[in-house]
Tab-separated table of C-alpha atoms in Angstrom:
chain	number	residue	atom	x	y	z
W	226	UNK	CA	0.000	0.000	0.000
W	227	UNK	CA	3.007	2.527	0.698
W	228	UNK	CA	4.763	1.929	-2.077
W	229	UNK	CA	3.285	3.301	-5.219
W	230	UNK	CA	4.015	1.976	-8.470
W	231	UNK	CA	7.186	3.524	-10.654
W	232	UNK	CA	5.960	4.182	-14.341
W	233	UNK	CA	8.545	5.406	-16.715
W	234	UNK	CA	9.894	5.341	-20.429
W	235	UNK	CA	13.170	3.163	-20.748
W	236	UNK	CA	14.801	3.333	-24.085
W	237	UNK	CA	16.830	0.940	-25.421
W	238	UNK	CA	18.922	1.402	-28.482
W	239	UNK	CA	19.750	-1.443	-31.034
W	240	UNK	CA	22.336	-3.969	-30.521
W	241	UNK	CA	22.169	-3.870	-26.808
W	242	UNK	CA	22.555	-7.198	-24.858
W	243	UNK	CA	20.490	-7.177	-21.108
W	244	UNK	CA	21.467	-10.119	-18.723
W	245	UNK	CA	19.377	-12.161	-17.012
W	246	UNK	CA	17.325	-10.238	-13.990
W	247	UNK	CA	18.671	-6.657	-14.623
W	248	UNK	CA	16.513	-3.449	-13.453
W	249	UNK	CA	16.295	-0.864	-14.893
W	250	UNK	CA	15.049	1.960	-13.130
W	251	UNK	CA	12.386	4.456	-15.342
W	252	UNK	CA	13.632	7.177	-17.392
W	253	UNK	CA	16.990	5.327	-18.339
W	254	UNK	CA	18.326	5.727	-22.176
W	255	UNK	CA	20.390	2.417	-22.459
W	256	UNK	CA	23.066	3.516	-25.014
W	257	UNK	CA	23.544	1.426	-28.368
W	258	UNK	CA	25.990	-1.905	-28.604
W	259	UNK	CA	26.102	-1.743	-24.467
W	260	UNK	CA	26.435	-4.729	-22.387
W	261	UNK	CA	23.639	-4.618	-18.823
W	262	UNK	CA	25.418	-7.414	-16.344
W	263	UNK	CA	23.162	-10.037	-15.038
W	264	UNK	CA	21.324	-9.282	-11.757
W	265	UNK	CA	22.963	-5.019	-12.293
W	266	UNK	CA	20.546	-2.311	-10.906
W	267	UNK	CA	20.904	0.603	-13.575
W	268	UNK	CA	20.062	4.094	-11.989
W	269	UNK	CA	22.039	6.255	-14.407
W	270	UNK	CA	22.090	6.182	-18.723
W	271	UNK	CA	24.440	3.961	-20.070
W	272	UNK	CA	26.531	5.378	-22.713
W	273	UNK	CA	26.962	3.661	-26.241
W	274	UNK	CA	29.305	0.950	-26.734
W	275	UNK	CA	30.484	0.157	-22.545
W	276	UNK	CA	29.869	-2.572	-20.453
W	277	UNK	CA	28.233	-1.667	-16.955
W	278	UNK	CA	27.349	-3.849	-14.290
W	279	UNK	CA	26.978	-4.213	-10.479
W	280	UNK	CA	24.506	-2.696	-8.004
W	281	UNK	CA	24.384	0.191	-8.676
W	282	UNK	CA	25.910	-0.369	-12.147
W	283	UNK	CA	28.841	1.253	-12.685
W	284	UNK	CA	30.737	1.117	-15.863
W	285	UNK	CA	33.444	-1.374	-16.684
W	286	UNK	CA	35.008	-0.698	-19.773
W	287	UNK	CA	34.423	0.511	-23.138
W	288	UNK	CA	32.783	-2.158	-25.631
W	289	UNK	CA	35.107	-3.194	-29.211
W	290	UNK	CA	34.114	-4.587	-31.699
W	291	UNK	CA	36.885	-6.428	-34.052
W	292	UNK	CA	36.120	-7.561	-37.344
């Protein structure tokens, strides 16, 4: 009863990968190619291209691509 429910717009760009029971809080822009650890608790944007994980989720290091 005390604690209302949290509505909000997440976006999430393409080519993002989200691990297994992540939250992400409302109002969070999850930046393109970025990596969400499993079980991380996002509270801030995530940039494009990084890897961020933990709780809170904190970022780890930037994401390369080598073709």
């Amino acid at each position: 009863k005390n604690m209302p429910l949290m509505v909000g717009r997440v976006d999430i760009e393409q080519n993002v990968f989200i691990g297994a029971k992540a939250l992400i809080l409302p109002g969070i822009k999850i930046g393109e190619g970025s990596v969400v650890g499993a079980g991380s608790v996002v509270t801030k944007d995530v940039e494009p291209w990084s890897v961020v994980g933990g709780n809170p989720a904190k970022f780890i290091k930037k994401r390369v691509i080598q073709g």
